[in-house]
Amino acid sequence: MDEAMKLEMCYFDVSGVQFGPTTAYSDGLLTINKKELIGLVAQDKRLGAINVEIACPGERTRITNVLDISEPRVKVENNDYFSGMLGEIHRAGEGKTNVLRGAAVLEIGSIEGFYGGLIDMAGSGSSLTPYSKMHNVCILATPAPDIGTVEYGLALKGAGLKTSVYLGRATRGLEPTSVETFNLDQTSAHVADLPGVGYLFQLHSHGDSREPFIYGDNSRRYYPTILHPNEIVDGAIVCGHYNISTSIKNSTYTILNHPVILGLYRRHGKELNFKGVVISSEPTSLAEIKRTSMMAANLLKHVLRVDGVIVTKEGGGHTDVDLMENCDACESLGIKTVLIDNEWLGPEGTSELPLLAVSRNADAMISVGNVDAMIELPSMERIIGWETMPEIAGDLRGELYIPIRFIPNGISQAGFTYLTTEGH
Amino acid sequence: MIRVIHYLNQFFGQIGGEEKAGIGPKITNSAVGPGMLIDRLLEGRGKVIATVICGDNYFTENGEEGAEEVFLLIPRQEFDIFIAGPAFNAGRYGLACGELCKRVTERLGLPAVTGMFPENPAVELYKKSVYIIGTTGNAAGMSKAIPRMVNLALKLLRGEPVGKPEQEGYIPQGIKKNVLSDKLASERAIEVLFKKLRGEPFETEIPFRGLDLVPPAPPIERLEEATIALVTEGGLVPKGNPDGLESARATRYARYLVKDLEMLGSDGFQSIHRGFDTTFINEDPNRLIPLDALRRMERDGAFKRLFPHFFVTTGVATTIDNAKKIGKKIATELVSAGVSGAIVTST
């Protein structure tokens, strides 16, 4: 078996989304049979009232209580996607994947303990997140009576993923706009001479509703392990944390379009040798964190044999500890390490320390911005979602003065943002 | 026409040297000394309409009253920009310039700029709240400092974004602002990694700010005579959170009386902390604050007395500045109440 894992991403560009009699994709236009889609989502009896709405770029629309965002996709070979979450288990990362590029599926819900995000489709807020430029299919669902936060979250997750696959299936048998092949070829002679680079992808793992799923299972049940980068950009990991602020978790969309993985991939064989990805949980005790970082660094150094690594974290200040322990573990094995992190600087950017844990080895850090910094948003004409959100006072339709942490991918710990800080 | 008010001390205000440092404030309706340069720079677009002059000792030795007396001379006339100094390395003059700029900015909402030598002791006090142009140690740098001060003040007046310290010439304020880069964070990370791999110089976007280590207190010598207090950052409050303690980003703390309680009941207390799964704490709050165990130890005489209140804040996404303030206040309360030891539980 010397054949490399090969993934073909078949992109179907979306320039418009509308409701209509039949769910279909044609010439960039995605038409959705609303009744059929609601019927599909309503099969999950853990959900109560269900609605589907569409939000397009430039509309004076504010989407509230956004818990996760995914991308409509389907695997051509098995007509399914999000392996381990839906249907039978299949290895992600090989074969053909159809992607409705330019569209997104938003899970919208509200219950005490869920912390959603807010997306403006026009105005100043729309420059802060890629989701403002997408055609968004919004799934709104309340919990059925007596359904608690964890089950409600799982049901919303299912609703979002099923919708993504349902829409993805509209591309079956059609010609894509373009195709990109992901084939991490290690065989050509000169690849071996390039610097070996890896990616250490920390995944939050602090309990139910607070962690992503890997092939359908909670991240806390994983020790550090190697995944082929194809698996990650092809649905092996999905966001599952609704009990965490939107700024400190990776949306499913971010993982499917992971900017570090794609950035390394596109340089593979030219400037670097992309050796692979280690995923690692973020345990809750220091002893576990030290064990995890030791194991992760060892996989990078002695199994993948990397010279350099990028490490990203997921979560709040607690996970700065994981980031710094991983940095120390990698640097102590001679791996050149670059970290991506957000900063905690208060609304005015004046707080004394930007991080909750530090290390002298962390000499190359990329900032994705101060989560506490305030932004002004203009009033909007239409709301999709609830009329209230935790920690935002006032009328959500009106002008808002809120911290940037409410905007999904305003802050992006995986690096899917242009935001950074500048010293003044 | 841009109307400028300028502040000078007795020396630059051409009243006299140290022997005149005690004179009280006065106001002149024209430019004085360095103010002439401001007039020239504005080239007819504006001018210094008033100069406030005060002796260094008068300003610094009369406390709040002195500062307020001088400040109140400024808004007597309508103006657009306040410029103070530059004070170079003069400590008392620096304090006056910093304090007046701060009051003008905060209370009048108008642009205010001063200038100082970076080692002027007033810099540390005012750099966060006031723009201070970096100057030489003595008046030799006047002709360089004043144009920078005026340029920055004009920029503030026009509401234009202020550039980085090295572009504008002001002393870094220790403030970080969010800005959009032209490259994704992931791309910048890959570029820095290349530099690091090649051994080339690279820049970090989050500099190492040093370790803030707290030396442990010495052990309690006579535990049997000690009063012990319970402190937590775990957000444990009476059911319903009567004081509205923040569930994240705390700015304060609370204390609750448990003098007559043997243990914390799940019917009486709950955690409102949003940084962890609170299920297990809400089932049994003694898991967060071990009141049950400490009552047993108190009865057994392991220590003399449990302090009647527990102290609580919420330690999640709290800024370090707020965390330090909260910690200091709790510690001060404990020390003044004669508490000799505290058990601080963290989540």
Short mmCIF file of C-alpha atoms in Angstrom, two decimals, chain A residues 39-412:
data_model
loop_
_atom_site.label_atom_id
_atom_site.label_comp_id
_atom_site.label_asym_id
_atom_site.label_seq_id
_atom_site.Cartn_x
_atom_site.Cartn_y
_atom_site.Cartn_z
CA GLY A 39 -40.17 17.28 8.15
CA LEU A 40 -36.68 15.78 8.12
CA VAL A 41 -35.54 17.78 11.14
CA ALA A 42 -38.80 17.09 12.99
CA GLN A 43 -38.10 13.34 12.96
CA ASP A 44 -36.04 13.98 16.10
CA LYS A 45 -38.67 14.07 18.85
CA ARG A 46 -36.28 15.85 21.20
CA LEU A 47 -37.02 19.01 19.22
CA GLY A 48 -40.19 21.11 19.58
CA ALA A 49 -41.07 23.95 17.22
CA ILE A 50 -38.93 23.96 14.08
CA ASN A 51 -38.49 26.60 11.42
CA VAL A 52 -36.10 27.20 8.53
CA GLU A 53 -35.13 30.65 7.28
CA ILE A 54 -32.69 31.98 4.69
CA ALA A 55 -30.31 34.93 5.14
CA CYS A 56 -28.31 36.27 2.22
CA PRO A 57 -25.35 38.69 2.07
CA GLY A 58 -26.27 42.37 2.11
CA GLU A 59 -29.70 41.90 3.75
CA ARG A 60 -30.32 44.04 6.81
CA THR A 61 -30.73 40.86 8.83
CA ARG A 62 -29.31 39.90 12.22
CA ILE A 63 -29.03 36.19 13.03
CA THR A 64 -29.00 35.50 16.77
CA ASN A 65 -28.37 32.50 19.05
CA VAL A 66 -26.13 30.81 16.47
CA LEU A 67 -24.73 27.68 18.12
CA ASP A 68 -22.85 26.10 15.24
CA ILE A 69 -22.27 26.58 11.54
CA SER A 70 -21.57 23.83 9.03
CA GLU A 71 -21.24 23.55 5.28
CA PRO A 72 -23.61 21.58 3.04
CA ARG A 73 -21.71 18.52 1.87
CA VAL A 74 -22.21 14.94 0.77
CA LYS A 75 -19.85 12.06 0.12
CA VAL A 76 -20.53 10.83 -3.40
CA GLU A 77 -19.64 7.18 -2.67
CA ASN A 78 -22.05 6.68 0.21
CA ASN A 79 -24.49 9.57 -0.12
CA ASP A 80 -23.87 10.57 3.50
CA TYR A 81 -21.43 12.69 5.49
CA PHE A 82 -20.15 13.48 9.01
CA SER A 83 -19.03 9.92 9.60
CA GLY A 84 -19.84 8.59 13.06
CA MET A 85 -22.43 11.29 13.60
CA LEU A 86 -24.84 10.22 10.86
CA GLY A 87 -25.36 6.80 9.35
CA GLU A 88 -22.70 4.10 9.17
CA ILE A 89 -19.06 4.78 9.96
CA HIS A 90 -16.86 5.44 6.94
CA ARG A 91 -13.29 6.67 6.86
CA ALA A 92 -13.35 10.39 6.08
CA GLY A 93 -10.76 11.87 3.78
CA GLU A 94 -10.99 9.68 0.70
CA GLY A 95 -13.17 9.57 -2.40
CA LYS A 96 -15.27 12.43 -3.70
CA THR A 97 -16.95 15.06 -1.56
CA ASN A 98 -19.47 17.47 -3.04
CA VAL A 99 -19.42 20.88 -1.36
CA LEU A 100 -22.01 23.64 -1.77
CA ARG A 101 -19.40 26.38 -1.50
CA GLY A 102 -20.75 29.75 -0.42
CA ALA A 103 -23.63 28.27 1.56
CA ALA A 104 -23.74 27.50 5.28
CA VAL A 105 -26.13 25.76 7.65
CA LEU A 106 -26.70 27.46 11.00
CA GLU A 107 -27.97 25.71 14.12
CA ILE A 108 -30.02 28.15 16.13
CA GLY A 109 -31.44 27.39 19.55
CA SER A 110 -31.82 28.77 23.03
CA ILE A 111 -31.92 27.26 26.50
CA GLU A 112 -30.28 28.31 29.75
CA GLY A 113 -26.59 27.42 29.54
CA PHE A 114 -26.22 27.82 25.75
CA TYR A 115 -24.12 30.72 24.51
CA GLY A 116 -24.82 31.56 20.90
CA GLY A 117 -23.26 33.94 18.43
CA LEU A 118 -24.61 36.82 16.41
CA ILE A 119 -24.16 37.40 12.66
CA ASP A 120 -25.10 40.60 10.81
CA MET A 121 -25.61 40.17 7.08
CA ALA A 122 -24.91 43.87 6.41
CA GLY A 123 -23.27 46.85 8.10
CA SER A 124 -20.02 47.09 10.03
CA GLY A 125 -20.39 43.68 11.67
CA SER A 126 -20.40 41.95 8.30
CA SER A 127 -16.71 42.75 7.77
CA LEU A 128 -15.78 40.73 10.84
CA THR A 129 -16.88 37.23 9.87
CA PRO A 130 -16.93 35.08 6.72
CA TYR A 131 -20.48 33.97 7.53
CA SER A 132 -21.85 37.41 6.60
CA LYS A 133 -20.75 36.73 3.03
CA MET A 134 -22.50 33.37 2.81
CA HIS A 135 -25.96 32.22 1.92
CA ASN A 136 -27.14 30.95 5.26
CA VAL A 137 -29.76 28.29 5.79
CA CYS A 138 -30.91 28.80 9.38
CA ILE A 139 -32.41 25.90 11.31
CA LEU A 140 -34.34 27.16 14.33
CA ALA A 141 -35.56 24.62 16.86
CA THR A 142 -36.83 24.75 20.43
CA PRO A 143 -36.44 21.81 22.80
CA ALA A 144 -39.34 19.43 23.25
CA PRO A 145 -40.83 19.54 26.77
CA ASP A 146 -38.58 17.99 29.46
CA ILE A 147 -35.53 17.85 27.19
CA GLY A 148 -32.37 19.04 29.00
CA THR A 149 -29.41 20.95 27.62
CA VAL A 150 -27.28 17.96 26.61
CA GLU A 151 -30.01 16.14 24.67
CA TYR A 152 -31.23 19.38 23.15
CA GLY A 153 -27.69 20.15 22.00
CA LEU A 154 -27.31 16.70 20.45
CA ALA A 155 -30.64 17.08 18.69
CA LEU A 156 -29.67 20.50 17.31
CA LYS A 157 -26.36 19.03 16.18
CA GLY A 158 -28.23 16.27 14.35
CA ALA A 159 -30.57 18.82 12.79
CA GLY A 160 -27.70 20.91 11.45
CA LEU A 161 -25.72 17.97 10.12
CA LYS A 162 -28.75 16.27 8.54
CA THR A 163 -29.64 19.54 6.84
CA SER A 164 -26.10 19.90 5.51
CA VAL A 165 -26.24 16.41 3.98
CA TYR A 166 -29.81 16.88 2.72
CA LEU A 167 -28.74 20.03 0.86
CA GLY A 168 -25.49 18.43 -0.29
CA ARG A 169 -27.45 15.65 -1.94
CA ALA A 170 -28.93 18.24 -4.33
CA THR A 171 -25.61 18.12 -6.20
CA ARG A 172 -25.76 14.40 -6.98
CA GLY A 173 -24.97 13.64 -10.60
CA LEU A 174 -24.11 17.26 -11.41
CA GLU A 175 -20.87 18.73 -12.74
CA PRO A 176 -18.95 20.74 -10.13
CA THR A 177 -17.73 24.31 -10.64
CA SER A 178 -14.22 23.19 -9.77
CA VAL A 179 -12.36 20.27 -8.21
CA GLU A 180 -9.43 20.34 -5.75
CA THR A 181 -7.46 17.20 -5.02
CA PHE A 182 -5.97 16.55 -1.59
CA ASN A 183 -3.24 13.98 -1.91
CA LEU A 184 -0.45 14.28 0.59
CA ASP A 185 2.18 12.77 -1.68
CA GLN A 186 5.28 11.88 0.34
CA THR A 187 6.96 9.82 -2.38
CA SER A 188 8.64 12.38 -4.61
CA ALA A 189 12.33 12.69 -3.83
CA HIS A 190 12.51 16.41 -3.13
CA VAL A 191 9.66 16.39 -0.58
CA ALA A 192 11.97 14.67 1.87
CA ASP A 193 14.42 17.58 1.62
CA LEU A 194 11.84 20.17 2.62
CA PRO A 195 11.30 21.12 6.29
CA GLY A 196 8.87 18.73 7.94
CA VAL A 197 5.93 20.58 9.43
CA GLY A 198 3.08 19.30 11.57
CA TYR A 199 -0.03 20.71 13.15
CA LEU A 200 -1.09 20.07 16.73
CA PHE A 201 -4.84 20.61 16.95
CA GLN A 202 -6.05 20.96 20.53
CA LEU A 203 -9.70 20.07 21.03
CA HIS A 204 -11.73 21.21 24.01
CA SER A 205 -12.72 18.32 26.25
CA HIS A 206 -14.42 19.62 29.36
CA GLY A 207 -17.59 17.54 29.47
CA ASP A 208 -20.91 17.19 27.72
CA SER A 209 -21.99 20.20 25.67
CA ARG A 210 -18.46 21.50 26.08
CA GLU A 211 -16.50 19.48 23.51
CA PRO A 212 -16.40 18.47 19.84
CA PHE A 213 -17.01 15.00 18.42
CA ILE A 214 -14.41 12.92 16.62
CA TYR A 215 -16.06 10.32 14.38
CA GLY A 216 -19.09 10.67 16.62
CA ASP A 217 -17.36 10.25 19.96
CA ASN A 218 -16.56 12.89 22.57
CA SER A 219 -13.06 14.38 22.39
CA ARG A 220 -12.40 13.62 26.06
CA ARG A 221 -12.31 9.91 25.19
CA TYR A 222 -9.27 10.38 22.95
CA TYR A 223 -5.60 10.37 23.81
CA PRO A 224 -3.39 12.34 21.42
CA THR A 225 -3.54 10.61 18.08
CA ILE A 226 -2.52 11.16 14.50
CA LEU A 227 -5.16 11.95 11.93
CA HIS A 228 -4.57 12.37 8.24
CA PRO A 229 -5.30 16.01 7.40
CA ASN A 230 -7.83 14.80 4.82
CA GLU A 231 -9.94 13.30 7.58
CA ILE A 232 -10.26 16.62 9.37
CA VAL A 233 -11.26 18.69 6.34
CA ASP A 234 -13.68 15.91 5.37
CA GLY A 235 -15.98 15.77 8.37
CA ALA A 236 -14.24 13.55 10.95
CA ILE A 237 -14.52 16.29 13.61
CA VAL A 238 -17.58 18.40 14.28
CA CYS A 239 -18.28 21.12 16.81
CA GLY A 240 -20.46 20.02 19.72
CA HIS A 241 -20.06 22.67 22.37
CA TYR A 242 -23.05 24.88 23.02
CA ASN A 243 -22.17 25.62 26.65
CA ILE A 244 -19.15 27.71 25.53
CA SER A 245 -18.89 31.20 24.04
CA THR A 246 -18.78 31.25 20.28
CA SER A 247 -15.36 32.95 20.23
CA ILE A 248 -13.58 30.13 22.02
CA LYS A 249 -14.74 27.14 20.00
CA ASN A 250 -14.15 26.06 16.42
CA SER A 251 -17.29 25.91 14.33
CA THR A 252 -17.79 22.85 12.16
CA TYR A 253 -17.38 25.14 9.15
CA THR A 254 -13.97 26.25 10.45
CA ILE A 255 -12.85 22.65 10.89
CA LEU A 256 -14.08 21.63 7.41
CA ASN A 257 -12.18 24.57 5.94
CA HIS A 258 -9.37 24.48 8.48
CA PRO A 259 -7.08 27.36 7.53
CA VAL A 260 -3.92 25.94 9.14
CA ILE A 261 -4.39 22.55 7.49
CA LEU A 262 -5.28 24.04 4.10
CA GLY A 263 -2.44 26.57 4.39
CA LEU A 264 0.10 23.82 5.06
CA TYR A 265 -1.45 21.56 2.42
CA ARG A 266 -1.17 24.19 -0.30
CA ARG A 267 2.53 24.63 0.47
CA HIS A 268 3.20 20.88 0.64
CA GLY A 269 5.85 19.72 -1.81
CA LYS A 270 6.75 23.32 -2.62
CA GLU A 271 7.97 25.00 0.53
CA LEU A 272 7.44 22.34 3.15
CA ASN A 273 6.70 18.71 3.80
CA PHE A 274 3.33 18.52 5.60
CA LYS A 275 3.83 15.50 7.82
CA GLY A 276 0.40 15.33 9.37
CA VAL A 277 -1.83 16.36 12.22
CA VAL A 278 -1.89 15.32 15.86
CA ILE A 279 -5.19 15.94 17.58
CA SER A 280 -5.10 16.27 21.32
CA SER A 281 -7.73 16.70 23.99
CA GLU A 282 -7.54 19.38 26.67
CA PRO A 283 -7.99 17.59 29.99
CA THR A 284 -9.03 19.31 33.18
CA SER A 285 -6.19 18.46 35.57
CA LEU A 286 -2.54 19.44 35.32
CA ALA A 287 -1.29 15.85 35.58
CA GLU A 288 -3.45 14.86 32.62
CA ILE A 289 -2.39 17.94 30.65
CA LYS A 290 1.28 17.11 31.20
CA ARG A 291 0.76 13.50 30.11
CA THR A 292 -1.21 14.58 27.05
CA SER A 293 1.35 17.16 25.95
CA MET A 294 4.20 14.68 26.47
CA MET A 295 2.43 12.15 24.25
CA ALA A 296 1.48 14.70 21.60
CA ALA A 297 5.01 16.08 21.32
CA ASN A 298 6.39 12.57 21.12
CA LEU A 299 4.09 11.68 18.22
CA LEU A 300 5.21 14.83 16.41
CA LYS A 301 8.90 14.30 17.04
CA HIS A 302 9.43 10.57 16.88
CA VAL A 303 6.55 9.29 14.76
CA LEU A 304 5.79 12.11 12.32
CA ARG A 305 9.37 13.46 12.58
CA VAL A 306 8.51 17.11 12.19
CA ASP A 307 10.96 20.03 12.43
CA GLY A 308 8.29 22.60 13.16
CA VAL A 309 4.73 22.70 14.41
CA ILE A 310 1.81 25.08 14.68
CA VAL A 311 -0.32 24.61 17.79
CA THR A 312 -3.83 25.97 18.23
CA LYS A 313 -5.98 25.81 21.32
CA GLU A 314 -9.72 25.72 21.84
CA GLY A 315 -11.40 27.16 24.90
CA GLY A 316 -10.96 29.74 27.61
CA GLY A 317 -8.06 30.71 29.83
CA HIS A 318 -7.82 27.20 31.25
CA THR A 319 -6.65 25.92 27.89
CA ASP A 320 -3.77 28.41 27.80
CA VAL A 321 -2.22 25.88 30.17
CA ASP A 322 -2.56 23.12 27.55
CA LEU A 323 -1.13 25.45 24.92
CA MET A 324 1.91 26.34 27.01
CA GLU A 325 2.52 22.74 28.12
CA ASN A 326 2.35 21.64 24.47
CA CYS A 327 4.73 24.45 23.55
CA ASP A 328 7.22 23.41 26.24
CA ALA A 329 6.94 19.73 25.33
CA CYS A 330 7.54 20.42 21.62
CA GLU A 331 10.35 22.94 22.10
CA SER A 332 12.11 20.64 24.58
CA LEU A 333 12.28 18.03 21.81
CA GLY A 334 13.74 20.64 19.45
CA ILE A 335 10.55 21.23 17.46
CA LYS A 336 10.23 24.88 16.39
CA THR A 337 6.82 25.91 17.66
CA VAL A 338 4.37 28.65 16.71
CA LEU A 339 1.20 29.18 18.73
CA ILE A 340 -2.09 30.86 17.83
CA ASP A 341 -4.09 32.34 20.69
CA ASN A 342 -6.58 35.05 21.48
CA GLU A 343 -5.86 37.67 24.13
CA TRP A 344 -7.81 38.65 27.26
CA LEU A 345 -7.29 42.37 27.63
CA GLY A 346 -10.54 43.86 28.89
CA PRO A 347 -12.88 46.16 26.91
CA GLU A 348 -10.26 48.91 26.52
CA GLY A 349 -7.34 46.58 25.77
CA THR A 350 -5.56 47.79 28.89
CA SER A 351 -5.28 44.64 31.01
CA GLU A 352 -1.80 43.86 32.14
CA LEU A 353 -1.46 40.24 31.02
CA PRO A 354 -2.96 38.93 27.79
CA LEU A 355 -2.88 35.23 28.72
CA LEU A 356 -3.68 33.08 31.72
CA ALA A 357 -0.60 30.91 31.33
CA VAL A 358 2.76 31.83 29.82
CA SER A 359 6.03 30.15 28.94
CA ARG A 360 9.42 31.51 27.98
CA ASN A 361 9.37 29.04 25.09
CA ALA A 362 6.29 30.74 23.64
CA ASP A 363 8.37 33.22 21.66
CA ALA A 364 6.33 33.03 18.44
CA MET A 365 2.66 33.69 19.03
CA ILE A 366 0.01 34.85 16.60
CA SER A 367 -2.83 36.86 18.09
CA VAL A 368 -6.38 36.45 16.82
CA GLY A 369 -7.51 39.50 18.76
CA ASN A 370 -8.75 40.70 22.12
CA VAL A 371 -12.02 38.88 22.86
CA ASP A 372 -13.17 41.63 25.21
CA ALA A 373 -12.86 44.56 22.77
CA MET A 374 -16.14 46.34 22.06
CA ILE A 375 -17.76 46.80 18.64
CA GLU A 376 -20.68 48.94 17.50
CA LEU A 377 -23.33 47.40 15.29
CA PRO A 378 -26.09 49.29 13.47
CA SER A 379 -29.76 48.40 13.82
CA MET A 380 -31.18 45.72 11.53
CA GLU A 381 -34.60 45.27 9.97
CA ARG A 382 -35.08 41.58 10.54
CA ILE A 383 -34.08 39.10 13.24
CA ILE A 384 -33.60 35.40 12.61
CA GLY A 385 -33.43 33.62 15.94
CA TRP A 386 -34.53 34.62 19.41
CA GLU A 387 -35.20 38.20 20.46
CA THR A 388 -32.86 37.82 23.44
CA MET A 389 -29.37 36.45 23.96
CA PRO A 390 -27.49 35.73 27.19
CA GLU A 391 -25.32 38.68 28.27
CA ILE A 392 -26.64 41.12 25.65
CA ALA A 393 -28.95 43.75 27.08
CA GLY A 394 -31.52 45.65 25.08
CA ASP A 395 -33.38 45.19 21.83
CA LEU A 396 -31.42 42.88 19.53
CA ARG A 397 -32.97 44.63 16.52
CA GLY A 398 -31.48 47.98 17.53
CA GLU A 399 -27.97 49.38 17.64
CA LEU A 400 -25.68 47.22 19.73
CA TYR A 401 -22.45 47.89 21.60
CA ILE A 402 -21.09 44.45 22.41
CA PRO A 403 -17.78 42.62 22.80
CA ILE A 404 -16.47 41.07 19.59
CA ARG A 405 -16.61 37.65 21.23
CA PHE A 406 -20.25 37.30 20.13
CA ILE A 407 -19.34 37.25 16.42
CA PRO A 408 -18.56 33.70 15.19
CA ASN A 409 -15.06 33.71 13.65
CA GLY A 410 -14.62 37.35 14.71
CA ILE A 411 -12.19 35.65 17.03
CA SER A 412 -11.07 32.27 15.65
#
